[in-house]
C-alpha positions as a printed Julia matrix, in Angstrom:
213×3 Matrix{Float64}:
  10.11  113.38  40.67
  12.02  114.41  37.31
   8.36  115.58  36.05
   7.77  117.55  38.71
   9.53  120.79  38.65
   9.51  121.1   35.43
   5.62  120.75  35.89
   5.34  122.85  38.79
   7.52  126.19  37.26
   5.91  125.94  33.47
   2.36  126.06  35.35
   3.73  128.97  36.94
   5.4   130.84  34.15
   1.6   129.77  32.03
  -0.05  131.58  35.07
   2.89  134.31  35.15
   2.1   134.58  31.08
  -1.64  134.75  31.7
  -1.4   137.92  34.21
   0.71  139.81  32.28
  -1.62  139.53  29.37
  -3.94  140.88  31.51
  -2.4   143.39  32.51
  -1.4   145.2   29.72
  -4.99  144.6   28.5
  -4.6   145.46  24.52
  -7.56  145.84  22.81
  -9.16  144.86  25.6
  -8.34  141.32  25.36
  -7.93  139.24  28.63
  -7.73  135.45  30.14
 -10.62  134.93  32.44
  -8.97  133.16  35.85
 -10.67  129.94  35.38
  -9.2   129.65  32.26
  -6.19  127.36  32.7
  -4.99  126.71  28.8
  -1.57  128.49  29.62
  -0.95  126.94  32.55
  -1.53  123.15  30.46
   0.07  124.28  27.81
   3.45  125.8   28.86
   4.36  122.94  31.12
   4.86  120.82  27.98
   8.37  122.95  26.83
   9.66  122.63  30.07
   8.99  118.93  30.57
  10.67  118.45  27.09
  13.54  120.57  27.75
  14.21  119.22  30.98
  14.21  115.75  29.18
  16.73  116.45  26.83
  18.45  119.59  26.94
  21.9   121.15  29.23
  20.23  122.9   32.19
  20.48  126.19  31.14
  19.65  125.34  26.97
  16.24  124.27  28.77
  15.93  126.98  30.83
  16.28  129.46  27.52
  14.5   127.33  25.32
  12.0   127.13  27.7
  11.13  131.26  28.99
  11.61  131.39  25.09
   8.8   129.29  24.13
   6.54  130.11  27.08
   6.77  133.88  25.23
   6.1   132.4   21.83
   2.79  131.05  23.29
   1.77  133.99  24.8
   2.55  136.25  21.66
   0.87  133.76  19.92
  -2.68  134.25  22.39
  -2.47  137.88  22.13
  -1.81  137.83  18.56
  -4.5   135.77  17.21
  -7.47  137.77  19.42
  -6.21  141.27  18.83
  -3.64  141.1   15.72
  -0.81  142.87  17.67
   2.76  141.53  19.32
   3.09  142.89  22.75
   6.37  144.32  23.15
   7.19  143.4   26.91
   7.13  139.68  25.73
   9.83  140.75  22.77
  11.93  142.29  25.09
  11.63  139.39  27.27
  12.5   137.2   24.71
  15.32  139.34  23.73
  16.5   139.41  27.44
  16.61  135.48  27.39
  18.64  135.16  24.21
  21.18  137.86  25.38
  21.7   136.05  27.95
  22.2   133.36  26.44
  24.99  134.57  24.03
  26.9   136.25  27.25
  26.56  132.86  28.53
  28.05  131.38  24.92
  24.9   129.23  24.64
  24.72  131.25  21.66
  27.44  132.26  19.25
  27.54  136.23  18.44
  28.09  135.45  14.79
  25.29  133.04  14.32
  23.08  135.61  16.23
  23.79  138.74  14.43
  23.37  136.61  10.88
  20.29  135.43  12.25
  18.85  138.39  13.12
  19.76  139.42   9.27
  17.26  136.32   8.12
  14.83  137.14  10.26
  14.16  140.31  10.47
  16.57  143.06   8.4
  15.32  141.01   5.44
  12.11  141.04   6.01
  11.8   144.37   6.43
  13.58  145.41   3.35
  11.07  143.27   1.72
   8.27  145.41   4.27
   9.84  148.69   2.55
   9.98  147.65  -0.96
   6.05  146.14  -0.73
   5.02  149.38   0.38
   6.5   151.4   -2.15
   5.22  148.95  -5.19
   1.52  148.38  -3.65
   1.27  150.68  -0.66
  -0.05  147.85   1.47
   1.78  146.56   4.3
   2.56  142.84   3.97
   3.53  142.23   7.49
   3.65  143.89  10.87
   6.75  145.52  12.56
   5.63  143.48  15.79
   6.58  140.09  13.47
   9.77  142.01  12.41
  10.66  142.2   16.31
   9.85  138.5   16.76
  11.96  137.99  13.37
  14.95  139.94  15.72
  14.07  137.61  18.69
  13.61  134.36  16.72
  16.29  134.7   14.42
  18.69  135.19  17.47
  17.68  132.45  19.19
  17.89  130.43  15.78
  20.79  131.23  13.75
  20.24  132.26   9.62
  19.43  128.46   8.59
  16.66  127.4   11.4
  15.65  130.86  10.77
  15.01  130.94   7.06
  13.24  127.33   7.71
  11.45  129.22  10.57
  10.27  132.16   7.77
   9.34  129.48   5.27
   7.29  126.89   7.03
   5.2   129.67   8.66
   4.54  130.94   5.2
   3.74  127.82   3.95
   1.49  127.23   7.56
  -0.44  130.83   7.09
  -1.25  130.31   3.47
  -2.82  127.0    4.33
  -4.77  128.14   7.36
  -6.42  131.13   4.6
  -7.16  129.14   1.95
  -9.14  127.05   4.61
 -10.82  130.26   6.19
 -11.65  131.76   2.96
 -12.96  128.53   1.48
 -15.9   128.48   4.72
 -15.89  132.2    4.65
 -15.67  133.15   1.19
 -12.54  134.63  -0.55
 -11.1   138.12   0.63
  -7.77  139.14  -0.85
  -7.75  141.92   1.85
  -8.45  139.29   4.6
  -5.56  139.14   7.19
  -4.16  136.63   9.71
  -1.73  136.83  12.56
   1.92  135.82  11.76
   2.64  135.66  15.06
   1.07  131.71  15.77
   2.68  130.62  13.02
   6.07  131.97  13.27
   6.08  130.63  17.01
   4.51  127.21  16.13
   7.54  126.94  13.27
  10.42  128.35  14.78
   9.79  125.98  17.71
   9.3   122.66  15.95
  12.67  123.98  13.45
  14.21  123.77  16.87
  13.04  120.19  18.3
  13.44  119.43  14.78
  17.46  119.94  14.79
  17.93  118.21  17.68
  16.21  115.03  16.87
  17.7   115.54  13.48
  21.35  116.86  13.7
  22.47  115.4   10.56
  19.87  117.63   8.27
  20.92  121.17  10.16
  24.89  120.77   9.97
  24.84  123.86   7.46
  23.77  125.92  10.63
  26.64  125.84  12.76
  28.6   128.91  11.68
C-alpha cells in the first residue's frame, strides 16, 4: 500500500505533463496518447521521495522533477524550454521557501550560481564571438534549479551537465561527423544533473556540508 499513491499521483502528474505538452504544441511537437513513457517515468520520483523524504520535501521534490522531465521531452525534440513548466517550477520552490523548506539566503545565492552568472557569461560570449552559447530558456531553469538547490548543488548541477553535454557531442559528432556549429539541448542534462546532485546529498550528507548556508 506505501507504493501505491505515490504510483497512482506520479502516473497522473506523467499524464498531467503529457497534455500540457500537447497543448501548447511548440514546434509542433506532441505525445501521441498511446504513448505512456511519462506516465512510467514520473512515478519513479515520487516513489523515491515518498521513501525517504518529509511529506512535503517529497511533494516539492517531486512536482519539481516531474517538470524537469517534461522540459527535458520538449527540449530535446524542439530545442526550446516551455515557460509554463518554469513558472511551475518556480511556483513549487516559492512555496517551498514560504513554507521554510527552503532558506531565502540559500535561494537567492543560488539563483546567483545558476543563472545571474550564467548570463553574464551569455553577455560577455556574445560580445567576444557574437554567438550565443546558451539559451535564456536554460537561464530560467538556472533561476528555478538554482533555487531549489542552493549555490553548491548548483554549481555541481552547472558542472556535471557540462561535463554530460560535451560527452553526449563528442559521441554524436564521432557517428555524424564533426560540426563546431552543431547544437544540443541543455535542458536534459541540466535536469538529469541537478536531480542526481540532489539524491546525491542525501545519500551523501557528509560531502555537501559546505551547502548549508
Amino acid at each position: 500500500m506505501e507504493y501505491f499513491f505515490p504510483i497512482t499521483i506520479g502516473s497522473l502528474s506523467g499524464y498531467f505533463i503529457k497534455n500540457v505538452i500537447n497543448w501548447i504544441d511548440i514546434d509542433n511537437y506532441k505525445i501521441n496518447n498511446n504513448n505512456f513513457i511519462l506516465e512510467i517515468i514520473c512515478p519513479i520520483p515520487w516513489i523515491w521521495s515518498f521513501l525517504n523524504l518529509p511529506l512535503f520535501d517529497a511533494i516539492i521534490f517531486s512536482t519539481i522533477t516531474v517538470v524537469l522531465i517534461g522540459i527535458s521531452f520538449v527540449d530535446f525534440h524542439t530545442m526550446q524550454i516551455p515557460l509554463l513548466f518554469v513558472i511551475i517550477g518556480a511556483g513549487a520552490v516559492l512555496i517551498a521557501i514560504f513554507k521554510k523548506s527552503i532558506y531565502l539566503s540559500s535561494a537567492a545565492y543560488g539563483i546567483f550560481v545558476g543563472a545571474i552568472i550564467p548570463l553574464i557569461i551569455l553577455g560577455l560570449m556574445w560580445l567576444i564571438t557574437k554567438r550565443q552559447g546558451m539559451g535564456f530558456g536554460d537561464i530560467q531553469m538556472g533561476f528555478v534549479l538554482g533555487a531549489w538547490l542552493g549555490p553548491m548543488r548548483m554549481a555541481l548541477t552547472l558542472f556535471f551537465a557540462s561535463v554530460l553535454s560535451l560527452i553526449v557531442w563528442i559521441a554524436v559528432s564521432l557517428v555524424h561527423g564533426f560540426d563546431k556549429n552543431r547544437a544540443i539541448p541543455m535542458g536534459p542534462f541540466l535536469s538529469v544533473a541537478g536531480t542526481g546532485v540532489y539524491v546525491g546529498s542525501f545519500y551523501y550528507p557528509e560531502l555537501f556540508h559546505l551547502l548549508i548556508i
